[in-house]
């Protein structure tokens, strides 16, 4: 499949996280809808309230909507904005990690548990201890699971340093090192961090950390981690420059070296993705706002084949 295709037409869907469970492809997107909240720099117009799960037997086949798997009304600690999520499998159970604002309008990361990948997922009473910001994704390696997260601006990462809230939340100055995505091993029961989240450092071609002023390359949000031919590939959105980029490392915790662009800007402000191997091919799942005529808060998820060159570089895909 060389042409990107939309996956769903009856709902608006964004931030797709794709995994293979039980030989099927499962996709966990955000569920955009028209809530009437005005657009602002905090992203209040992304006012989502529930999640659906989707599955496919083949990439060209039918997509099954398994219905609502979690609703904000079922999460005591959450008030609004059910943003990006991901699902991981361990010890026979499935764990949905999701971003949502608590009753003080602070983003936290919650966990909900299911016996099956189709859900429904039962939320824990409280968010993960010490969690903050948005966009969790979970990476599997052997018997361990690692969570990556973070996002600046509306995602609130600039309000923290060393995992603590700071008095005046601001980004570093342009010439200073940019804020980093976070990575932490998960506890064996999958419900908490097993260690304090660490910075996942992204270096430029000279071995220096990307700077906060380097808006074309620095991390903004939308972490994803996969491996290809023994290397770790960390991919992310540059936010206000609207690119999906990636960096590689020989070690899960990094440091990572910036490599290039996976997807050039799409129609819409946000760009967000996941990368998954399914039935022998690699795919990029992402979203754009073409079907809603450019309404940035009404996005539609898509899939397109992703290719590497002989040196393991991802071949850049042109956005819409
Ligand atoms: O869908 C809401 C937010 O928009 C996500 O959490 C961000 O990554 C961006 O896609």
mmCIF file of C-alpha atoms and ligand atoms in Angstrom:
data_model
loop_
_atom_site.group_PDB
_atom_site.id
_atom_site.type_symbol
_atom_site.label_atom_id
_atom_site.label_comp_id
_atom_site.label_asym_id
_atom_site.label_seq_id
_atom_site.Cartn_x
_atom_site.Cartn_y
_atom_site.Cartn_z
ATOM 1 C CA UNK A 1 0.000 0.000 0.000
ATOM 2 C CA UNK A 2 1.850 3.076 -1.244
ATOM 3 C CA UNK A 3 -1.057 5.556 -1.030
ATOM 4 C CA UNK A 4 -2.157 6.722 2.420
ATOM 5 C CA UNK A 5 -5.727 5.684 3.189
ATOM 6 C CA UNK A 6 -8.220 6.933 5.752
ATOM 7 C CA UNK A 7 -9.331 4.218 8.152
ATOM 8 C CA UNK A 8 -12.661 5.446 9.532
ATOM 9 C CA UNK A 9 -15.303 7.789 8.106
ATOM 10 C CA UNK A 10 -18.115 7.834 10.694
ATOM 11 C CA UNK A 11 -16.093 9.365 13.568
ATOM 12 C CA UNK A 12 -13.195 11.796 13.760
ATOM 13 C CA UNK A 13 -10.115 9.980 15.047
ATOM 14 C CA UNK A 14 -6.549 11.149 15.807
ATOM 15 C CA UNK A 15 -3.250 10.156 17.467
ATOM 16 C CA UNK A 16 -3.509 6.484 16.386
ATOM 17 C CA UNK A 17 -1.465 3.982 18.434
ATOM 18 C CA UNK A 18 -1.157 0.676 16.576
ATOM 19 C CA UNK A 19 -0.086 -2.728 17.938
ATOM 20 C CA UNK A 20 -0.398 -6.361 16.910
ATOM 21 C CA UNK A 21 -2.273 -8.393 19.542
ATOM 22 C CA UNK A 22 -3.508 -11.969 18.878
ATOM 23 C CA UNK A 23 -2.301 -11.692 15.240
ATOM 24 C CA UNK A 24 -4.653 -8.755 14.572
ATOM 25 C CA UNK A 25 -3.824 -5.114 14.209
ATOM 26 C CA UNK A 26 -5.372 -3.021 16.990
ATOM 27 C CA UNK A 27 -5.562 0.765 16.722
ATOM 28 C CA UNK A 28 -6.292 3.047 19.669
ATOM 29 C CA UNK A 29 -6.960 6.627 18.501
ATOM 30 C CA UNK A 30 -8.206 9.757 20.244
ATOM 31 C CA UNK A 31 -11.868 10.443 19.437
ATOM 32 C CA UNK A 32 -12.323 14.028 18.205
ATOM 33 C CA UNK A 33 -15.763 15.607 18.218
ATOM 34 C CA UNK A 34 -17.362 19.031 17.840
ATOM 35 C CA UNK A 35 -17.675 20.257 21.432
ATOM 36 C CA UNK A 36 -17.951 23.946 20.554
ATOM 37 C CA UNK A 37 -14.918 25.004 22.640
ATOM 38 C CA UNK A 38 -13.070 27.887 20.950
ATOM 39 C CA UNK A 39 -9.581 27.314 19.532
ATOM 40 C CA UNK A 40 -6.637 28.562 21.650
ATOM 41 C CA UNK A 41 -2.903 27.899 22.186
ATOM 42 C CA UNK A 42 -3.671 25.609 25.136
ATOM 43 C CA UNK A 43 -5.521 23.196 22.869
ATOM 44 C CA UNK A 44 -8.807 23.549 24.779
ATOM 45 C CA UNK A 45 -10.631 22.844 21.498
ATOM 46 C CA UNK A 46 -9.296 19.266 21.656
ATOM 47 C CA UNK A 47 -12.037 18.506 24.148
ATOM 48 C CA UNK A 48 -12.357 14.743 23.747
ATOM 49 C CA UNK A 49 -14.276 12.618 26.227
ATOM 50 C CA UNK A 50 -13.905 8.939 25.276
ATOM 51 C CA UNK A 51 -11.862 6.341 23.381
ATOM 52 C CA UNK A 52 -12.791 3.659 20.857
ATOM 53 C CA UNK A 53 -10.705 0.591 19.904
ATOM 54 C CA UNK A 54 -10.417 -0.650 16.308
ATOM 55 C CA UNK A 55 -9.044 -3.867 14.832
ATOM 56 C CA UNK A 56 -8.153 -5.238 11.401
ATOM 57 C CA UNK A 57 -7.285 -8.739 10.168
ATOM 58 C CA UNK A 58 -5.349 -7.337 7.208
ATOM 59 C CA UNK A 59 -4.252 -3.817 6.364
ATOM 60 C CA UNK A 60 -6.441 -3.699 3.238
ATOM 61 C CA UNK A 61 -9.430 -5.354 4.911
ATOM 62 C CA UNK A 62 -12.399 -4.166 6.958
ATOM 63 C CA UNK A 63 -11.872 -2.192 10.134
ATOM 64 C CA UNK A 64 -13.958 -3.185 13.171
ATOM 65 C CA UNK A 65 -15.029 -0.548 15.697
ATOM 66 C CA UNK A 66 -15.225 -2.171 19.147
ATOM 67 C CA UNK A 67 -17.143 0.812 20.527
ATOM 68 C CA UNK A 68 -16.364 2.995 23.532
ATOM 69 C CA UNK A 69 -13.628 1.433 25.662
ATOM 70 C CA UNK A 70 -13.335 4.235 28.248
ATOM 71 C CA UNK A 71 -15.369 7.403 28.947
ATOM 72 C CA UNK A 72 -14.314 10.396 31.050
ATOM 73 C CA UNK A 73 -17.432 9.909 33.207
ATOM 74 C CA UNK A 74 -15.969 6.585 34.390
ATOM 75 C CA UNK A 75 -12.692 8.140 35.536
ATOM 76 C CA UNK A 76 -13.181 9.762 38.968
ATOM 77 C CA UNK A 77 -9.962 11.762 38.889
ATOM 78 C CA UNK A 78 -10.365 13.122 35.326
ATOM 79 C CA UNK A 79 -12.359 16.179 34.308
ATOM 80 C CA UNK A 80 -11.822 16.697 30.564
ATOM 81 C CA UNK A 81 -9.607 16.390 27.487
ATOM 82 C CA UNK A 82 -8.995 12.670 27.022
ATOM 83 C CA UNK A 83 -5.913 13.123 24.816
ATOM 84 C CA UNK A 84 -3.514 10.630 23.264
ATOM 85 C CA UNK A 85 -3.438 7.058 24.617
ATOM 86 C CA UNK A 86 -1.686 3.729 24.090
ATOM 87 C CA UNK A 87 -2.285 0.092 25.049
ATOM 88 C CA UNK A 88 0.235 -2.499 26.249
ATOM 89 C CA UNK A 89 -0.049 -6.209 27.020
ATOM 90 C CA UNK A 90 1.537 -8.060 29.935
ATOM 91 C CA UNK A 91 0.736 -11.097 32.107
ATOM 92 C CA UNK A 92 -2.447 -11.833 30.117
ATOM 93 C CA UNK A 93 -3.969 -8.360 30.617
ATOM 94 C CA UNK A 94 -4.200 -5.200 28.533
ATOM 95 C CA UNK A 95 -3.388 -1.765 29.936
ATOM 96 C CA UNK A 96 -4.671 1.497 28.448
ATOM 97 C CA UNK A 97 -2.495 4.523 29.295
ATOM 98 C CA UNK A 98 -4.242 7.836 28.671
ATOM 99 C CA UNK A 99 -3.695 11.573 29.170
ATOM 100 C CA UNK A 100 -6.463 13.614 30.811
ATOM 101 C CA UNK A 101 -6.841 16.763 32.893
ATOM 102 C CA UNK A 102 -7.628 16.294 36.585
ATOM 103 C CA UNK A 103 -10.073 18.495 38.516
ATOM 104 C CA UNK A 104 -7.369 21.180 38.895
ATOM 105 C CA UNK A 105 -6.846 21.243 35.094
ATOM 106 C CA UNK A 106 -3.459 19.541 35.384
ATOM 107 C CA UNK A 107 -2.636 16.816 32.858
ATOM 108 C CA UNK A 108 -1.913 13.425 34.428
ATOM 109 C CA UNK A 109 -1.530 9.926 33.000
ATOM 110 C CA UNK A 110 -4.110 7.308 33.909
ATOM 111 C CA UNK A 111 -4.186 3.522 33.515
ATOM 112 C CA UNK A 112 -7.235 1.368 32.792
ATOM 113 C CA UNK A 113 -7.198 -2.442 32.627
ATOM 114 C CA UNK A 114 -8.982 -5.015 30.460
ATOM 115 C CA UNK A 115 -8.896 -8.787 29.946
ATOM 116 C CA UNK A 116 -9.014 -8.279 26.160
ATOM 117 C CA UNK A 117 -7.532 -5.796 23.668
ATOM 118 C CA UNK A 118 -11.075 -4.806 22.613
ATOM 119 C CA UNK A 119 -11.870 -3.519 26.104
ATOM 120 C CA UNK A 120 -13.829 -2.155 27.859
ATOM 121 C CA UNK A 121 -11.068 -0.895 30.154
ATOM 122 C CA UNK A 122 -11.636 -0.319 33.883
ATOM 123 C CA UNK A 123 -9.789 2.772 35.140
ATOM 124 C CA UNK A 124 -7.685 2.878 38.300
ATOM 125 C CA UNK A 125 -9.021 5.180 41.010
ATOM 126 C CA UNK A 126 -6.090 7.608 40.768
ATOM 127 C CA UNK A 127 -3.655 8.676 38.027
ATOM 128 C CA UNK A 128 -0.165 7.142 38.038
ATOM 129 C CA UNK A 129 1.821 8.488 41.004
ATOM 130 C CA UNK A 130 4.205 11.232 39.912
ATOM 131 C CA UNK A 131 2.741 11.407 36.388
ATOM 132 C CA UNK A 132 2.392 14.668 34.504
ATOM 133 C CA UNK A 133 1.993 16.031 30.968
ATOM 134 C CA UNK A 134 0.567 14.026 28.024
ATOM 135 C CA UNK A 135 1.013 11.495 25.230
ATOM 136 C CA UNK A 136 1.987 8.185 26.866
ATOM 137 C CA UNK A 137 3.282 5.368 24.678
ATOM 138 C CA UNK A 138 4.521 2.013 25.906
ATOM 139 C CA UNK A 139 7.460 0.060 24.506
ATOM 140 C CA UNK A 140 7.868 -3.680 25.084
ATOM 141 C CA UNK A 141 11.270 -5.326 25.512
ATOM 142 C CA UNK A 142 11.455 -8.888 26.849
ATOM 143 C CA UNK A 143 9.561 -9.005 30.118
ATOM 144 C CA UNK A 144 9.860 -5.245 30.721
ATOM 145 C CA UNK A 145 7.604 -2.399 29.596
ATOM 146 C CA UNK A 146 8.719 1.232 29.342
ATOM 147 C CA UNK A 147 6.512 4.299 29.191
ATOM 148 C CA UNK A 148 7.479 7.431 27.267
ATOM 149 C CA UNK A 149 5.546 10.673 27.575
ATOM 150 C CA UNK A 150 5.540 14.473 27.466
ATOM 151 C CA UNK A 151 4.391 17.423 25.402
ATOM 152 C CA UNK A 152 5.036 21.158 25.639
ATOM 153 C CA UNK A 153 2.615 24.157 25.444
ATOM 154 C CA UNK A 154 -0.913 22.755 26.023
ATOM 155 C CA UNK A 155 0.715 19.502 27.132
ATOM 156 C CA UNK A 156 2.238 21.341 30.157
ATOM 157 C CA UNK A 157 5.746 19.768 30.084
ATOM 158 C CA UNK A 158 7.290 23.256 30.477
ATOM 159 C CA UNK A 159 5.760 23.390 33.967
ATOM 160 C CA UNK A 160 8.179 20.702 35.248
ATOM 161 C CA UNK A 161 11.890 20.204 35.823
ATOM 162 C CA UNK A 162 13.379 16.986 37.249
ATOM 163 C CA UNK A 163 9.836 15.556 37.591
ATOM 164 C CA UNK A 164 8.761 18.395 39.910
ATOM 165 C CA UNK A 165 6.338 21.254 39.248
ATOM 166 C CA UNK A 166 8.159 24.589 39.118
ATOM 167 C CA UNK A 167 7.033 28.007 40.295
ATOM 168 C CA UNK A 168 6.933 29.631 36.840
ATOM 169 C CA UNK A 169 6.464 27.131 34.035
ATOM 170 C CA UNK A 170 8.326 28.298 30.940
ATOM 171 C CA UNK A 171 10.338 26.759 28.130
ATOM 172 C CA UNK A 172 14.147 27.132 28.259
ATOM 173 C CA UNK A 173 15.657 30.069 26.353
ATOM 174 C CA UNK A 174 16.268 29.526 22.610
ATOM 175 C CA UNK A 175 20.018 28.776 22.980
ATOM 176 C CA UNK A 176 19.488 26.366 25.891
ATOM 177 C CA UNK A 177 18.853 22.630 25.574
ATOM 178 C CA UNK A 178 15.223 21.896 24.697
ATOM 179 C CA UNK A 179 12.897 20.056 27.041
ATOM 180 C CA UNK A 180 13.164 16.289 26.636
ATOM 181 C CA UNK A 181 10.548 13.571 26.347
ATOM 182 C CA UNK A 182 10.514 11.304 29.424
ATOM 183 C CA UNK A 183 11.087 7.567 29.713
ATOM 184 C CA UNK A 184 10.576 5.242 32.691
ATOM 185 C CA UNK A 185 10.399 1.503 33.278
ATOM 186 C CA UNK A 186 6.917 0.405 34.399
ATOM 187 C CA UNK A 187 6.292 -1.604 37.574
ATOM 188 C CA UNK A 188 5.664 -5.325 37.136
ATOM 189 C CA UNK A 189 1.914 -4.783 37.729
ATOM 190 C CA UNK A 190 1.983 -2.090 34.965
ATOM 191 C CA UNK A 191 0.177 0.450 37.160
ATOM 192 C CA UNK A 192 3.014 2.769 38.250
ATOM 193 C CA UNK A 193 6.466 4.018 37.283
ATOM 194 C CA UNK A 194 9.138 1.602 38.555
ATOM 195 C CA UNK A 195 11.693 4.429 38.552
ATOM 196 C CA UNK A 196 11.813 8.213 38.335
ATOM 197 C CA UNK A 197 11.223 9.263 34.694
ATOM 198 C CA UNK A 198 14.471 10.184 32.905
ATOM 199 C CA UNK A 199 15.159 12.618 30.075
ATOM 200 C CA UNK A 200 15.416 11.018 26.650
ATOM 201 C CA UNK A 201 18.112 13.242 25.177
ATOM 202 C CA UNK A 202 18.167 14.056 21.435
ATOM 203 C CA UNK A 203 21.520 15.215 20.039
ATOM 204 C CA UNK A 204 22.332 17.046 16.816
ATOM 205 C CA UNK A 205 24.981 15.976 14.261
ATOM 206 C CA UNK A 206 27.738 17.516 16.455
ATOM 207 C CA UNK A 207 26.690 15.639 19.574
ATOM 208 C CA UNK A 208 25.034 18.674 21.195
ATOM 209 C CA UNK A 209 21.504 18.545 22.641
ATOM 210 C CA UNK A 210 18.900 20.053 20.302
ATOM 211 C CA UNK A 211 18.160 23.568 21.503
ATOM 212 C CA UNK A 212 14.789 25.024 22.510
ATOM 213 C CA UNK A 213 15.051 27.502 19.606
ATOM 214 C CA UNK A 214 15.477 24.725 17.039
ATOM 215 C CA UNK A 215 11.760 24.476 16.323
ATOM 216 C CA UNK A 216 12.341 22.421 13.157
ATOM 217 C CA UNK A 217 13.887 19.560 15.124
ATOM 218 C CA UNK A 218 13.250 19.818 18.859
ATOM 219 C CA UNK A 219 10.759 17.548 20.647
ATOM 220 C CA UNK A 220 7.241 18.969 21.077
ATOM 221 C CA UNK A 221 4.911 15.957 21.736
ATOM 222 C CA UNK A 222 3.750 12.551 20.397
ATOM 223 C CA UNK A 223 6.484 10.110 21.503
ATOM 224 C CA UNK A 224 6.759 6.711 19.849
ATOM 225 C CA UNK A 225 9.535 4.097 20.136
ATOM 226 C CA UNK A 226 10.214 1.102 17.916
ATOM 227 C CA UNK A 227 13.216 -0.990 16.950
ATOM 228 C CA UNK A 228 14.512 -1.821 13.479
ATOM 229 C CA UNK A 229 17.551 -4.008 12.794
ATOM 230 C CA UNK A 230 18.750 -3.747 16.401
ATOM 231 C CA UNK A 231 18.491 0.052 16.719
ATOM 232 C CA UNK A 232 16.021 2.095 18.740
ATOM 233 C CA UNK A 233 14.016 4.629 16.721
ATOM 234 C CA UNK A 234 12.415 7.417 18.765
ATOM 235 C CA UNK A 235 9.885 9.429 16.729
ATOM 236 C CA UNK A 236 7.950 12.551 17.686
ATOM 237 C CA UNK A 237 6.177 15.706 16.535
ATOM 238 C CA UNK A 238 7.863 19.108 16.283
ATOM 239 C CA UNK A 239 4.492 20.748 17.058
ATOM 240 C CA UNK A 240 4.511 24.314 15.787
ATOM 241 C CA UNK A 241 6.639 23.326 12.743
ATOM 242 C CA UNK A 242 4.260 20.407 12.115
ATOM 243 C CA UNK A 243 6.752 17.633 11.278
ATOM 244 C CA UNK A 244 7.146 14.049 12.406
ATOM 245 C CA UNK A 245 10.868 13.451 12.998
ATOM 246 C CA UNK A 246 13.015 10.674 14.390
ATOM 247 C CA UNK A 247 16.278 10.014 16.177
ATOM 248 C CA UNK A 248 18.123 6.724 16.706
ATOM 249 C CA UNK A 249 20.218 5.123 19.448
ATOM 250 C CA UNK A 250 21.917 1.866 20.379
ATOM 251 C CA UNK A 251 20.433 2.148 23.861
ATOM 252 C CA UNK A 252 16.783 2.446 24.910
ATOM 253 C CA UNK A 253 17.502 5.303 27.330
ATOM 254 C CA UNK A 254 19.614 7.129 24.729
ATOM 255 C CA UNK A 255 21.143 9.541 24.007
ATOM 256 C CA UNK A 256 19.493 9.567 20.562
ATOM 257 C CA UNK A 257 20.919 11.216 17.420
ATOM 258 C CA UNK A 258 18.568 13.234 15.249
ATOM 259 C CA UNK A 259 18.111 11.583 11.820
ATOM 260 C CA UNK A 260 15.446 13.394 9.817
ATOM 261 C CA UNK A 261 11.816 13.810 8.845
ATOM 262 C CA UNK A 262 9.365 10.921 8.631
ATOM 263 C CA UNK A 263 6.318 12.947 7.533
ATOM 264 C CA UNK A 264 6.203 16.514 6.190
ATOM 265 C CA UNK A 265 3.343 18.747 7.468
ATOM 266 C CA UNK A 266 -0.223 17.607 6.949
ATOM 267 C CA UNK A 267 -3.437 19.662 6.764
ATOM 268 C CA UNK A 268 -4.206 20.640 10.374
ATOM 269 C CA UNK A 269 -2.076 21.985 13.230
ATOM 270 C CA UNK A 270 -1.185 18.743 14.994
ATOM 271 C CA UNK A 271 0.662 15.775 13.605
ATOM 272 C CA UNK A 272 0.898 12.537 15.578
ATOM 273 C CA UNK A 273 1.635 8.933 14.732
ATOM 274 C CA UNK A 274 2.652 5.396 15.539
ATOM 275 C CA UNK A 275 4.852 2.946 13.643
ATOM 276 C CA UNK A 276 4.072 -0.766 13.572
ATOM 277 C CA UNK A 277 5.175 -3.874 11.670
ATOM 278 C CA UNK A 278 2.222 -5.999 10.547
ATOM 279 C CA UNK A 279 2.298 -9.095 8.340
ATOM 280 C CA UNK A 280 5.848 -8.382 7.148
ATOM 281 C CA UNK A 281 5.516 -4.692 6.274
ATOM 282 C CA UNK A 282 6.027 -1.468 8.218
ATOM 283 C CA UNK A 283 3.280 1.130 8.488
ATOM 284 C CA UNK A 284 2.974 4.736 9.624
ATOM 285 C CA UNK A 285 -0.355 5.554 11.278
ATOM 286 C CA UNK A 286 -1.078 9.281 11.495
ATOM 287 C CA UNK A 287 -3.872 11.824 11.008
ATOM 288 C CA UNK A 288 -4.823 14.929 9.061
ATOM 289 C CA UNK A 289 -7.785 17.299 8.776
ATOM 290 C CA UNK A 290 -8.636 16.934 5.084
ATOM 291 C CA UNK A 291 -12.039 15.222 5.655
ATOM 292 C CA UNK A 292 -13.150 18.050 8.030
ATOM 293 C CA UNK A 293 -12.006 20.712 5.527
ATOM 294 C CA UNK A 294 -9.116 21.775 7.749
ATOM 295 C CA UNK A 295 -10.868 22.001 11.127
ATOM 296 C CA UNK A 296 -7.817 21.355 13.246
ATOM 297 C CA UNK A 297 -9.770 19.757 16.132
ATOM 298 C CA UNK A 298 -11.574 17.269 13.829
ATOM 299 C CA UNK A 299 -8.939 14.866 12.574
ATOM 300 C CA UNK A 300 -9.040 11.580 10.653
ATOM 301 C CA UNK A 301 -6.573 8.735 11.091
ATOM 302 C CA UNK A 302 -4.737 7.265 8.121
ATOM 303 C CA UNK A 303 -2.230 4.545 7.336
ATOM 304 C CA UNK A 304 0.572 4.440 4.779
ATOM 305 C CA UNK A 305 3.437 2.031 4.226
ATOM 306 C CA UNK A 306 6.748 3.138 5.738
ATOM 307 C CA UNK A 307 10.051 2.202 4.115
ATOM 308 C CA UNK A 308 13.699 2.240 5.169
ATOM 309 C CA UNK A 309 16.687 2.597 2.879
ATOM 310 C CA UNK A 310 19.621 0.164 3.021
ATOM 311 C CA UNK A 311 21.314 2.205 5.757
ATOM 312 C CA UNK A 312 18.175 2.036 7.918
ATOM 313 C CA UNK A 313 17.096 5.636 7.219
ATOM 314 C CA UNK A 314 13.346 6.137 7.088
ATOM 315 C CA UNK A 315 12.279 7.389 3.662
ATOM 316 C CA UNK A 316 10.425 10.685 4.125
ATOM 317 C CA UNK A 317 6.698 10.567 3.368
ATOM 318 C CA UNK A 318 4.991 13.672 1.981
ATOM 319 C CA UNK A 319 2.056 14.874 4.079
ATOM 320 C CA UNK A 320 -1.143 16.006 2.442
HETATM 321 O O1 LIG B 1 -5.174 14.848 20.505
HETATM 322 C C1 LIG B 1 -4.819 15.817 21.460
HETATM 323 C C2 LIG B 1 -3.397 16.162 21.350
HETATM 324 O O2 LIG B 1 -3.133 16.679 20.051
HETATM 325 C C3 LIG B 1 -2.433 15.015 21.486
HETATM 326 O O3 LIG B 1 -2.282 14.542 22.786
HETATM 327 C C4 LIG B 1 -1.247 15.647 20.881
HETATM 328 O O4 LIG B 1 -0.186 14.785 20.618
HETATM 329 C C5 LIG B 1 -1.834 16.265 19.633
HETATM 330 O O5 LIG B 1 -1.999 15.322 18.606
#
